[in-house]
Tab-separated table of C-alpha atoms in Angstrom:
chain	number	residue	atom	x	y	z
V	911	UNK	CA	296.697	11.824	207.150
V	912	UNK	CA	293.998	10.578	204.916
V	913	UNK	CA	291.387	12.565	206.802
V	914	UNK	CA	293.418	15.749	206.631
V	915	UNK	CA	293.798	15.428	202.874
V	916	UNK	CA	290.139	14.682	202.571
V	917	UNK	CA	289.266	17.742	204.698
V	918	UNK	CA	291.615	19.938	202.783
V	919	UNK	CA	290.149	18.699	199.530
V	920	UNK	CA	286.648	19.437	200.784
V	921	UNK	CA	287.655	22.950	201.946
V	922	UNK	CA	289.280	23.680	198.641
V	923	UNK	CA	286.159	22.528	196.793
V	924	UNK	CA	283.960	24.862	198.858
V	925	UNK	CA	286.232	27.812	198.143
V	926	UNK	CA	286.141	27.038	194.473
V	927	UNK	CA	282.365	26.852	194.555
V	928	UNK	CA	282.110	30.281	196.245
V	929	UNK	CA	284.490	31.775	193.699
V	930	UNK	CA	282.472	30.302	190.843
V	931	UNK	CA	279.208	31.695	192.225
V	932	UNK	CA	280.745	35.135	192.699
V	933	UNK	CA	282.155	35.047	189.195
V	934	UNK	CA	278.746	34.190	187.760
V	935	UNK	CA	277.112	36.965	189.773
V	936	UNK	CA	279.850	39.533	188.992
V	937	UNK	CA	281.410	38.598	185.679
V	938	UNK	CA	283.483	41.762	185.761
V	939	UNK	CA	285.487	40.365	188.683
V	940	UNK	CA	288.100	38.275	186.901
V	941	UNK	CA	291.600	37.522	187.841
V	942	UNK	CA	293.092	38.475	184.569
V	943	UNK	CA	291.255	41.859	184.284
V	944	UNK	CA	291.189	44.351	187.199
V	945	UNK	CA	287.899	46.122	188.055
V	946	UNK	CA	287.536	49.793	187.098
V	947	UNK	CA	285.733	52.314	189.324
V	948	UNK	CA	282.442	51.969	187.455
V	949	UNK	CA	282.335	48.218	187.966
V	950	UNK	CA	283.311	48.558	191.618
V	951	UNK	CA	280.515	51.195	192.140
V	952	UNK	CA	278.018	48.933	190.419
V	953	UNK	CA	279.026	45.962	192.527
V	954	UNK	CA	278.774	48.046	195.685
V	955	UNK	CA	275.284	49.280	194.746
V	956	UNK	CA	274.167	45.730	194.149
V	957	UNK	CA	275.489	44.575	197.507
V	958	UNK	CA	274.119	47.536	199.505
V	959	UNK	CA	270.335	48.254	199.355
V	960	UNK	CA	270.109	52.059	199.473
V	961	UNK	CA	266.326	52.253	199.145
V	962	UNK	CA	264.867	49.485	201.313
V	963	UNK	CA	261.171	49.202	202.048
V	964	UNK	CA	260.572	51.361	205.139
V	965	UNK	CA	257.497	49.312	205.954
V	966	UNK	CA	259.569	46.223	206.730
V	967	UNK	CA	262.240	45.458	209.332
V	968	UNK	CA	261.519	48.677	211.214
V	969	UNK	CA	264.389	49.648	213.515
V	970	UNK	CA	267.095	47.648	211.796
V	971	UNK	CA	270.310	49.104	210.344
V	972	UNK	CA	268.956	48.643	206.833
V	973	UNK	CA	265.780	50.539	207.779
V	974	UNK	CA	267.775	53.456	209.243
V	975	UNK	CA	269.930	53.537	206.091
V	976	UNK	CA	266.760	53.826	203.974
V	977	UNK	CA	265.445	56.570	206.281
V	978	UNK	CA	268.677	58.517	205.844
V	979	UNK	CA	268.397	58.140	202.062
V	980	UNK	CA	264.799	59.481	202.197
V	981	UNK	CA	265.808	62.529	204.241
V	982	UNK	CA	268.750	63.144	201.937
V	983	UNK	CA	266.563	63.093	198.825
V	984	UNK	CA	264.005	65.440	200.443
V	985	UNK	CA	266.736	67.851	201.523
V	986	UNK	CA	268.252	67.824	198.040
V	987	UNK	CA	264.860	68.524	196.441
V	988	UNK	CA	264.228	71.455	198.765
V	989	UNK	CA	267.695	72.820	198.217
V	990	UNK	CA	267.407	72.642	194.437
V	991	UNK	CA	263.813	73.991	194.293
V	992	UNK	CA	263.459	77.181	192.221
V	993	UNK	CA	261.392	78.941	194.915
V	994	UNK	CA	257.989	80.630	194.783
V	995	UNK	CA	258.926	84.083	193.612
V	996	UNK	CA	256.901	85.438	190.681
V	997	UNK	CA	258.472	85.162	187.278
V	998	UNK	CA	259.204	88.656	185.951
V	999	UNK	CA	257.515	89.613	182.722
V	1000	UNK	CA	256.986	92.631	180.564
V	1001	UNK	CA	253.728	94.538	181.421
V	1002	UNK	CA	251.101	95.140	178.773
V	1003	UNK	CA	250.977	98.653	177.342
V	1004	UNK	CA	248.253	100.926	178.732
V	1005	UNK	CA	245.221	101.556	176.555
V	1006	UNK	CA	244.537	104.994	175.236
V	1007	UNK	CA	241.182	106.602	175.958
V	1008	UNK	CA	239.791	105.839	172.499
V	1009	UNK	CA	240.885	102.206	172.753
V	1010	UNK	CA	239.404	101.888	176.252
V	1011	UNK	CA	236.040	103.286	175.106
V	1012	UNK	CA	235.978	100.753	172.292
V	1013	UNK	CA	236.701	97.651	174.381
V	1014	UNK	CA	234.815	98.625	177.554
V	1015	UNK	CA	231.641	97.023	176.191
V	1016	UNK	CA	233.319	93.640	176.706
V	1017	UNK	CA	234.172	94.361	180.337
V	1018	UNK	CA	232.162	93.868	183.553
V	1019	UNK	CA	231.707	97.622	183.923
V	1020	UNK	CA	228.769	97.917	181.457
V	1021	UNK	CA	226.668	95.594	183.650
V	1022	UNK	CA	226.073	98.553	185.942
V	1023	UNK	CA	225.254	100.813	182.975
V	1024	UNK	CA	222.480	98.891	181.275
V	1025	UNK	CA	224.547	95.940	179.997
V	1026	UNK	CA	225.435	97.608	176.697
V	1027	UNK	CA	227.389	95.354	174.416
V	1028	UNK	CA	228.948	95.333	170.969
V	1029	UNK	CA	231.114	97.844	169.182
V	1030	UNK	CA	230.481	101.350	170.478
V	1031	UNK	CA	231.991	104.772	170.041
V	1032	UNK	CA	232.936	107.159	172.793
V	1033	UNK	CA	230.573	110.075	173.379
V	1034	UNK	CA	231.481	113.503	172.035
V	1035	UNK	CA	230.245	117.022	172.611
V	1036	UNK	CA	227.459	116.345	170.127
V	1037	UNK	CA	225.739	114.030	172.670
V	1038	UNK	CA	223.407	115.933	175.007
V	1039	UNK	CA	221.549	114.407	177.991
V	1040	UNK	CA	217.742	114.300	177.810
V	1041	UNK	CA	215.838	116.464	180.260
V	1042	UNK	CA	212.983	113.962	180.499
V	1043	UNK	CA	212.793	110.362	179.360
V	1044	UNK	CA	209.534	108.645	178.435
V	1045	UNK	CA	208.136	106.120	180.946
V	1046	UNK	CA	206.702	102.722	180.318
V	1047	UNK	CA	202.912	102.882	180.094
V	1048	UNK	CA	202.531	99.773	182.295
V	1049	UNK	CA	204.620	97.693	184.668
V	1050	UNK	CA	203.754	94.006	185.104
V	1051	UNK	CA	204.873	92.419	188.363
V	1052	UNK	CA	204.645	89.021	190.000
V	1053	UNK	CA	204.760	88.984	193.812
V	1054	UNK	CA	204.260	86.286	196.410
V	1055	UNK	CA	202.920	86.353	199.951
V	1056	UNK	CA	205.506	85.027	202.349
V	1057	UNK	CA	205.099	83.240	205.651
V	1058	UNK	CA	203.695	85.454	208.426
V	1059	UNK	CA	202.926	88.011	205.711
V	1060	UNK	CA	199.717	89.862	204.802
V	1061	UNK	CA	198.171	90.935	201.516
V	1062	UNK	CA	198.507	94.718	202.202
V	1063	UNK	CA	202.171	94.316	203.115
V	1064	UNK	CA	202.940	92.305	199.972
V	1065	UNK	CA	201.162	94.875	197.781
V	1066	UNK	CA	203.046	97.758	199.398
V	1067	UNK	CA	206.383	96.031	198.743
V	1068	UNK	CA	205.390	95.654	195.087
V	1069	UNK	CA	204.897	99.428	194.737
V	1070	UNK	CA	201.115	99.719	195.085
V	1071	UNK	CA	200.086	103.024	196.653
V	1072	UNK	CA	198.665	103.135	200.168
V	1073	UNK	CA	195.286	104.336	198.861
V	1074	UNK	CA	194.926	101.440	196.434
V	1075	UNK	CA	196.060	98.955	199.104
V	1076	UNK	CA	193.308	100.177	201.421
V	1077	UNK	CA	190.683	99.847	198.660
V	1078	UNK	CA	191.827	96.302	197.777
V	1079	UNK	CA	191.758	95.254	201.410
V	1080	UNK	CA	188.207	96.605	201.765
V	1081	UNK	CA	187.034	94.801	198.609
V	1082	UNK	CA	188.452	91.333	199.288
V	1083	UNK	CA	189.204	91.326	203.016
V	1084	UNK	CA	186.044	89.363	203.767
V	1085	UNK	CA	186.859	86.682	201.185
V	1086	UNK	CA	189.979	85.513	203.000
V	1087	UNK	CA	189.169	83.918	206.318
V	1088	UNK	CA	192.306	84.017	208.417
V	1089	UNK	CA	194.223	86.110	205.890
V	1090	UNK	CA	196.018	85.255	202.682
V	1091	UNK	CA	197.734	81.898	202.503
V	1092	UNK	CA	201.523	81.880	202.395
V	1093	UNK	CA	202.814	81.263	198.882
V	1094	UNK	CA	199.826	82.915	197.158
V	1095	UNK	CA	200.932	84.444	193.866
V	1096	UNK	CA	199.928	88.026	193.030
V	1097	UNK	CA	199.739	89.146	189.383
V	1098	UNK	CA	199.978	92.941	189.449
V	1099	UNK	CA	199.790	95.545	186.672
V	1100	UNK	CA	200.652	99.170	187.525
V	1101	UNK	CA	199.433	101.835	185.092
V	1102	UNK	CA	200.757	105.189	183.911
V	1103	UNK	CA	201.109	107.830	186.585
V	1104	UNK	CA	199.915	111.396	186.193
V	1105	UNK	CA	203.242	112.897	187.274
V	1106	UNK	CA	206.636	111.752	188.404
V	1107	UNK	CA	205.997	112.709	192.022
V	1108	UNK	CA	202.956	110.434	192.323
V	1109	UNK	CA	202.843	106.611	192.571
V	1110	UNK	CA	201.569	104.461	189.743
V	1111	UNK	CA	197.915	103.453	190.011
V	1112	UNK	CA	196.875	99.810	190.319
V	1113	UNK	CA	195.255	98.732	187.042
V	1114	UNK	CA	194.954	94.979	187.583
V	1115	UNK	CA	195.363	92.469	190.414
V	1116	UNK	CA	194.641	88.730	190.270
V	1117	UNK	CA	195.226	86.128	192.983
V	1118	UNK	CA	193.737	83.080	194.700
V	1119	UNK	CA	191.770	84.207	197.739
V	1120	UNK	CA	190.776	80.670	198.741
V	1121	UNK	CA	190.991	77.221	197.259
V	1122	UNK	CA	187.472	77.657	195.905
V	1123	UNK	CA	187.669	81.341	194.948
V	1124	UNK	CA	189.779	83.399	192.556
V	1125	UNK	CA	189.737	87.191	192.612
V	1126	UNK	CA	190.406	89.741	189.872
V	1127	UNK	CA	190.478	93.482	190.526
V	1128	UNK	CA	190.487	95.846	187.546
V	1129	UNK	CA	190.340	99.621	187.213
V	1130	UNK	CA	187.223	100.557	185.247
V	1131	UNK	CA	186.374	104.216	184.729
V	1132	UNK	CA	188.960	105.278	187.281
V	1133	UNK	CA	187.567	103.028	190.046
V	1134	UNK	CA	188.630	99.560	191.188
V	1135	UNK	CA	186.084	96.769	190.702
V	1136	UNK	CA	186.305	93.202	191.931
V	1137	UNK	CA	185.329	90.039	190.077
V	1138	UNK	CA	184.983	86.825	192.049
V	1139	UNK	CA	185.608	83.579	190.173
V	1140	UNK	CA	184.269	80.427	191.894
V	1141	UNK	CA	186.403	77.303	191.530
V	1142	UNK	CA	184.892	73.831	191.761
V	1143	UNK	CA	186.291	71.875	194.692
V	1144	UNK	CA	185.827	68.232	195.639
V	1145	UNK	CA	185.863	67.891	199.421
V	1146	UNK	CA	185.508	64.112	199.580
V	1147	UNK	CA	187.828	62.750	202.298
V	1148	UNK	CA	190.832	60.798	201.100
V	1149	UNK	CA	191.099	57.194	202.226
V	1150	UNK	CA	194.380	55.307	202.025
V	1151	UNK	CA	194.820	51.639	202.891
V	1152	UNK	CA	197.859	49.435	202.710
V	1153	UNK	CA	200.091	46.834	204.264
V	1154	UNK	CA	202.848	47.751	206.703
V	1155	UNK	CA	206.338	47.118	205.379
V	1156	UNK	CA	209.535	48.235	207.085
V	1157	UNK	CA	207.639	51.026	208.907
V	1158	UNK	CA	204.113	52.416	209.070
V	1159	UNK	CA	205.190	55.908	208.023
V	1160	UNK	CA	207.207	54.808	204.997
V	1161	UNK	CA	204.460	52.431	203.878
V	1162	UNK	CA	201.771	55.110	204.165
V	1163	UNK	CA	203.879	57.678	202.334
V	1164	UNK	CA	204.619	55.185	199.563
V	1165	UNK	CA	200.865	54.594	199.225
V	1166	UNK	CA	200.262	58.318	198.679
V	1167	UNK	CA	199.403	59.534	202.177
V	1168	UNK	CA	200.366	63.206	202.743
V	1169	UNK	CA	203.093	63.711	205.374
V	1170	UNK	CA	200.679	65.587	207.646
V	1171	UNK	CA	198.180	62.702	207.597
V	1172	UNK	CA	200.843	60.023	208.157
V	1173	UNK	CA	202.279	61.870	211.162
V	1174	UNK	CA	198.831	62.443	212.706
V	1175	UNK	CA	198.014	58.738	212.193
V	1176	UNK	CA	201.110	57.692	214.135
V	1177	UNK	CA	200.266	60.066	217.008
V	1178	UNK	CA	196.736	58.644	217.344
V	1179	UNK	CA	197.819	55.002	217.098
V	1180	UNK	CA	200.645	55.566	219.601
V	1181	UNK	CA	198.027	56.440	222.253
V	1182	UNK	CA	196.479	52.987	221.861
V	1183	UNK	CA	199.379	50.598	221.244
V	1184	UNK	CA	203.141	50.563	221.265
V	1185	UNK	CA	204.354	51.436	217.771
V	1186	UNK	CA	207.092	48.854	218.176
V	1187	UNK	CA	204.447	46.108	218.332
V	1188	UNK	CA	203.265	46.853	214.779
V	1189	UNK	CA	204.700	44.197	212.501
V	1190	UNK	CA	205.125	43.847	208.739
V	1191	UNK	CA	201.910	42.486	207.267
V	1192	UNK	CA	199.577	44.519	209.501
V	1193	UNK	CA	197.090	46.695	207.612
V	1194	UNK	CA	196.575	50.418	208.170
V	1195	UNK	CA	193.551	52.531	207.245
V	1196	UNK	CA	193.767	56.336	207.017
V	1197	UNK	CA	190.993	58.833	206.250
V	1198	UNK	CA	191.867	62.518	206.127
V	1199	UNK	CA	190.233	65.748	205.014
V	1200	UNK	CA	191.204	66.383	201.413
V	1201	UNK	CA	190.010	69.229	199.212
V	1202	UNK	CA	190.922	69.104	195.528
V	1203	UNK	CA	190.202	71.989	193.161
V	1204	UNK	CA	189.584	71.659	189.441
V	1205	UNK	CA	192.846	73.514	188.861
V	1206	UNK	CA	194.758	70.679	190.493
V	1207	UNK	CA	195.510	72.461	193.764
V	1208	UNK	CA	194.863	70.473	196.943
V	1209	UNK	CA	194.508	71.186	200.634
V	1210	UNK	CA	195.119	68.471	203.199
V	1211	UNK	CA	193.095	68.922	206.368
V	1212	UNK	CA	192.929	67.081	209.667
V	1213	UNK	CA	192.968	63.333	210.155
V	1214	UNK	CA	189.409	61.977	210.512
V	1215	UNK	CA	189.834	58.227	211.021
V	1216	UNK	CA	192.708	55.958	212.029
V	1217	UNK	CA	192.398	52.199	211.764
V	1218	UNK	CA	194.845	49.343	212.247
V	1219	UNK	CA	194.304	45.609	211.697
V	1220	UNK	CA	197.004	43.570	213.368
V	1221	UNK	CA	197.862	39.910	213.014
V	1222	UNK	CA	197.996	39.746	216.797
V	1223	UNK	CA	195.924	41.853	219.101
V	1224	UNK	CA	192.688	43.823	219.063
V	1225	UNK	CA	191.924	45.908	215.952
V	1226	UNK	CA	191.956	49.674	216.370
V	1227	UNK	CA	189.225	52.007	215.080
V	1228	UNK	CA	189.598	55.660	216.124
V	1229	UNK	CA	187.294	58.459	214.910
V	1230	UNK	CA	187.675	62.169	215.535
V	1231	UNK	CA	184.424	63.500	217.023
V	1232	UNK	CA	183.196	66.725	218.608
V	1233	UNK	CA	180.846	66.590	221.577
V	1234	UNK	CA	180.079	69.201	224.181
V	1235	UNK	CA	182.270	71.709	222.371
V	1236	UNK	CA	185.333	69.476	222.744
V	1237	UNK	CA	186.990	67.554	219.909
V	1238	UNK	CA	188.757	64.318	220.753
V	1239	UNK	CA	189.359	60.789	219.489
V	1240	UNK	CA	186.814	58.081	220.269
V	1241	UNK	CA	186.996	54.330	219.854
V	1242	UNK	CA	184.432	52.552	217.688
V	1243	UNK	CA	182.487	51.680	220.839
V	1244	UNK	CA	182.053	55.362	221.704
V	1245	UNK	CA	184.666	55.497	224.459
V	1246	UNK	CA	186.781	58.622	224.314
V	1247	UNK	CA	190.201	59.625	225.535
V	1248	UNK	CA	191.265	59.164	229.102
V	1249	UNK	CA	192.049	62.584	230.496
V	1250	UNK	CA	192.442	64.330	233.776
V	1251	UNK	CA	195.090	62.023	235.271
V	1252	UNK	CA	197.128	63.952	237.788
V	1253	UNK	CA	200.707	64.280	236.612
V	1254	UNK	CA	203.809	65.807	238.124
V	1255	UNK	CA	203.523	69.575	237.759
V	1256	UNK	CA	207.237	70.203	237.244
V	1257	UNK	CA	210.341	68.270	236.261
V	1258	UNK	CA	212.104	67.856	239.593
V	1259	UNK	CA	212.460	65.743	242.719
V	1260	UNK	CA	210.305	65.850	245.838
V	1261	UNK	CA	212.222	67.756	248.489
V	1262	UNK	CA	209.527	67.943	251.168
V	1263	UNK	CA	206.380	65.889	251.710
V	1264	UNK	CA	202.928	66.508	253.088
V	1265	UNK	CA	202.427	66.758	256.886
V	1266	UNK	CA	203.913	68.291	260.036
V	1267	UNK	CA	207.409	69.713	259.687
V	1268	UNK	CA	209.685	72.412	261.099
V	1269	UNK	CA	209.426	75.500	258.931
V	1270	UNK	CA	212.881	76.470	257.599
V	1271	UNK	CA	212.226	80.214	257.956
V	1272	UNK	CA	209.716	80.597	260.813
V	1273	UNK	CA	211.605	78.090	262.960
V	1274	UNK	CA	208.667	76.203	264.486
V	1275	UNK	CA	206.730	73.072	263.599
V	1276	UNK	CA	203.552	73.491	261.617
V	1277	UNK	CA	201.476	71.764	258.952
V	1278	UNK	CA	203.007	71.590	255.502
V	1279	UNK	CA	199.849	71.465	253.378
V	1280	UNK	CA	201.474	70.405	250.126
V	1281	UNK	CA	204.455	68.826	248.423
V	1282	UNK	CA	207.638	70.681	247.453
V	1283	UNK	CA	209.393	69.894	244.166
V	1284	UNK	CA	213.023	71.034	243.928
V	1285	UNK	CA	213.639	72.328	240.402
V	1286	UNK	CA	215.890	74.764	238.596
V	1287	UNK	CA	214.944	78.417	238.621
V	1288	UNK	CA	212.741	79.245	235.626
V	1289	UNK	CA	211.620	75.657	234.958
V	1290	UNK	CA	208.102	75.550	233.457
V	1291	UNK	CA	205.180	74.579	235.717
V	1292	UNK	CA	202.349	72.581	234.127
V	1293	UNK	CA	198.678	72.167	234.966
V	1294	UNK	CA	198.211	68.621	236.270
V	1295	UNK	CA	194.809	68.334	234.526
V	1296	UNK	CA	192.148	70.439	232.798
V	1297	UNK	CA	190.662	73.253	234.834
V	1298	UNK	CA	189.863	76.939	235.286
V	1299	UNK	CA	192.176	79.519	236.884
V	1300	UNK	CA	190.379	80.804	239.987
V	1301	UNK	CA	193.304	82.857	241.322
V	1302	UNK	CA	196.561	84.169	239.852
V	1303	UNK	CA	198.657	86.699	241.738
V	1304	UNK	CA	200.421	87.425	245.017
V	1305	UNK	CA	199.214	85.227	247.891
V	1306	UNK	CA	201.018	85.842	251.223
V	1307	UNK	CA	203.751	83.330	252.032
V	1308	UNK	CA	203.005	81.475	248.791
V	1309	UNK	CA	204.440	84.395	246.819
V	1310	UNK	CA	203.303	84.264	243.211
V	1311	UNK	CA	200.486	81.734	243.356
V	1312	UNK	CA	198.016	80.100	240.942
V	1313	UNK	CA	194.957	78.074	241.899
V	1314	UNK	CA	193.041	75.845	239.457
V	1315	UNK	CA	189.505	74.512	239.884
V	1316	UNK	CA	188.988	71.113	238.247
V	1317	UNK	CA	185.364	70.391	239.123
V	1318	UNK	CA	183.931	67.781	241.444
V	1319	UNK	CA	185.299	69.656	244.472
V	1320	UNK	CA	188.926	69.221	243.355
V	1321	UNK	CA	191.429	72.062	243.045
V	1322	UNK	CA	195.217	72.471	242.894
V	1323	UNK	CA	197.557	75.259	243.962
V	1324	UNK	CA	201.042	76.240	242.774
V	1325	UNK	CA	203.236	78.557	244.857
V	1326	UNK	CA	206.582	80.414	244.923
V	1327	UNK	CA	206.524	81.069	241.150
V	1328	UNK	CA	209.032	83.452	239.638
V	1329	UNK	CA	206.536	84.406	236.931
V	1330	UNK	CA	202.862	83.622	236.335
V	1331	UNK	CA	201.756	82.570	232.841
V	1332	UNK	CA	197.984	82.380	233.468
V	1333	UNK	CA	195.201	84.838	234.291
V	1334	UNK	CA	192.144	84.476	236.482
V	1335	UNK	CA	189.147	83.052	234.628
V	1336	UNK	CA	191.282	81.357	231.961
V	1337	UNK	CA	190.614	77.719	231.079
V	1338	UNK	CA	193.757	75.600	230.880
V	1339	UNK	CA	194.352	72.079	229.648
V	1340	UNK	CA	196.470	69.301	231.042
V	1341	UNK	CA	200.159	69.973	230.431
V	1342	UNK	CA	199.714	73.695	229.698
V	1343	UNK	CA	202.366	76.003	231.186
V	1344	UNK	CA	200.868	78.196	233.927
V	1345	UNK	CA	204.065	79.617	235.441
V	1346	UNK	CA	207.755	79.181	236.147
V	1347	UNK	CA	209.704	77.982	239.179
V	1348	UNK	CA	210.951	80.709	241.513
V	1349	UNK	CA	211.530	81.541	245.168
V	1350	UNK	CA	208.963	84.225	245.956
V	1351	UNK	CA	207.226	84.425	249.362
V	1352	UNK	CA	208.522	82.453	252.341
V	1353	UNK	CA	211.063	80.358	250.490
V	1354	UNK	CA	214.715	79.474	250.985
V	1355	UNK	CA	215.417	78.533	247.354
V	1356	UNK	CA	213.827	77.889	243.988
V	1357	UNK	CA	211.141	75.186	244.209
V	1358	UNK	CA	207.445	74.584	243.590
V	1359	UNK	CA	204.964	74.269	246.445
V	1360	UNK	CA	202.102	72.115	245.090
V	1361	UNK	CA	198.788	71.677	246.913
V	1362	UNK	CA	195.710	69.560	246.248
V	1363	UNK	CA	192.283	70.546	247.622
V	1364	UNK	CA	189.194	68.384	248.010
V	1365	UNK	CA	186.029	70.285	248.940
V	1366	UNK	CA	188.149	73.205	250.120
V	1367	UNK	CA	190.477	71.196	252.384
V	1368	UNK	CA	194.046	70.205	251.576
V	1369	UNK	CA	194.890	66.535	251.071
V	1370	UNK	CA	198.119	64.737	250.310
V	1371	UNK	CA	198.717	65.293	246.561
V	1372	UNK	CA	200.592	61.994	246.267
V	1373	UNK	CA	197.606	59.981	247.513
V	1374	UNK	CA	195.023	61.144	244.972
V	1375	UNK	CA	194.758	60.247	241.299
V	1376	UNK	CA	191.623	60.469	239.209
V	1377	UNK	CA	190.640	59.764	235.626
V	1378	UNK	CA	187.710	60.961	233.512
V	1379	UNK	CA	186.748	59.191	230.290
V	1380	UNK	CA	184.303	60.543	227.728
V	1381	UNK	CA	181.471	58.201	226.812
V	1382	UNK	CA	178.994	58.790	223.989
V	1383	UNK	CA	175.393	57.797	224.454
V	1384	UNK	CA	171.968	58.253	222.887
V	1385	UNK	CA	171.636	60.299	219.715
V	1386	UNK	CA	175.254	61.408	219.908
V	1387	UNK	CA	176.399	57.778	219.847
V	1388	UNK	CA	174.089	57.006	216.903
V	1389	UNK	CA	175.460	59.944	214.910
V	1390	UNK	CA	178.976	58.854	215.794
V	1391	UNK	CA	178.429	55.332	214.500
V	1392	UNK	CA	176.775	56.623	211.328
V	1393	UNK	CA	179.773	58.852	210.617
V	1394	UNK	CA	182.157	55.978	211.289
V	1395	UNK	CA	180.280	53.733	208.861
V	1396	UNK	CA	180.268	56.505	206.246
V	1397	UNK	CA	184.031	56.941	206.377
V	1398	UNK	CA	184.705	53.194	206.347
V	1399	UNK	CA	182.522	52.902	203.237
V	1400	UNK	CA	184.751	55.242	201.234
V	1401	UNK	CA	186.697	53.724	198.379
V	1402	UNK	CA	190.470	54.055	198.715
V	1403	UNK	CA	192.041	56.739	196.530
V	1404	UNK	CA	190.480	59.731	194.767
V	1405	UNK	CA	187.052	59.521	193.216
V	1406	UNK	CA	186.066	60.677	189.724
V	1407	UNK	CA	187.586	63.806	188.192
V	1408	UNK	CA	185.980	67.116	189.081
V	1409	UNK	CA	185.853	68.012	185.418
V	1410	UNK	CA	183.185	65.301	184.964
V	1411	UNK	CA	180.805	67.071	187.314
V	1412	UNK	CA	178.179	69.598	186.242
V	1413	UNK	CA	179.559	73.128	185.854
V	1414	UNK	CA	178.900	75.722	188.500
V	1415	UNK	CA	176.791	78.829	188.082
V	1416	UNK	CA	178.423	81.914	186.535
V	1417	UNK	CA	180.678	83.889	188.788
V	1418	UNK	CA	179.148	86.771	190.701
V	1419	UNK	CA	180.528	90.230	190.087
V	1420	UNK	CA	180.500	93.026	192.609
V	1421	UNK	CA	182.050	96.367	193.277
């Protein structure tokens, strides 16, 4: 009995505690005052979360209730939207002709009529058109020679007559070896013409024919005369030295090396060492042709010397040298490039080797005097080494065939071409395209039949490789070493200003 009373007392205390907490949370819920509808709606909104976070408790009833609320709000917004129809408005009144003539100067229309602007009056019957308007006595033009362009073509586009273009070309054609340089600026003055049906005559033309020569053409006494203006040019090679940082190219460019020289340097060095073996701290040495005019214009020529001092490994000294009519890179010891190594004449796999085999078309066994390379139709065929084309044309079962003589009793042949890209008597270099893969002659599909001859007899092309290396000796070697020492004695950077040199002789004038 005591326990029951104690339990009942405890249960009553818990109920009282819940009632007290609810009363503190909802003070409007009192026994003595009933709740109105506003209080009940407020209490319900506090108990029910209508806008829960849709990123939490995904898939629960509360989440679905929030999703329904979201869709309901979106649907209500779309339903109550005003739409996208234009808002009606009263149109502006149309301008009368006099008003239009007065405001037209502020419109875009006058841009096609001379860009007249300001307050103007409309024309009346008192305005009469002129039968003839005066012309400008001279027209000054600035033109520029584009890439793959010529001086006569640029002058013709500028309005110079064909007769004057021919005279200009005859006067200065010999001053421009290889034609006018792209980007050359032409200052042109066209004079007054005798009549409207005739072109304007050329009164003045000035341009840069070469880095060291300026040209002016003027009309004197009705005839064109040329005046050549020499320009002082310093042709001292440019030497650039520095330390390799994150890359050789970036370091050389940061030191002032022209892009052309930096790229040529990398190509030469890559033939001697792996560029990946060059480390930060190694020193590079670049010498390139560099012509600088007194006007500030420069011309960057070919790379002359490439040097590299590495912390590990043999130093590299490469000099560009011409011997026997051939220009190549030589080491400081006088040893030149290795060339003449037989390479694969086409990008493809070997489909048939050298030796006896059953012919796929004739049907009997006979000697296969070469190696077949299976390749796609039209693939380029390359010369395996330097040589001279001794035959190029149709050659029996070989179809379109090319034969190269390499000297020393060695020759190569290329058969079944779809098209020949060489002519008899032509000298070709290693890697030059001499034809394209085909299936001419006795052939069952596109491939290259490649033969190698030694003293007129065929040998297995896969068993022969040969290398020729240029070697300087005697006076040629002495001149080579003297040139190398001269370039390595250059001071890095540009030398003194050209303006400090003695002036040149007066310019020669000719007609």
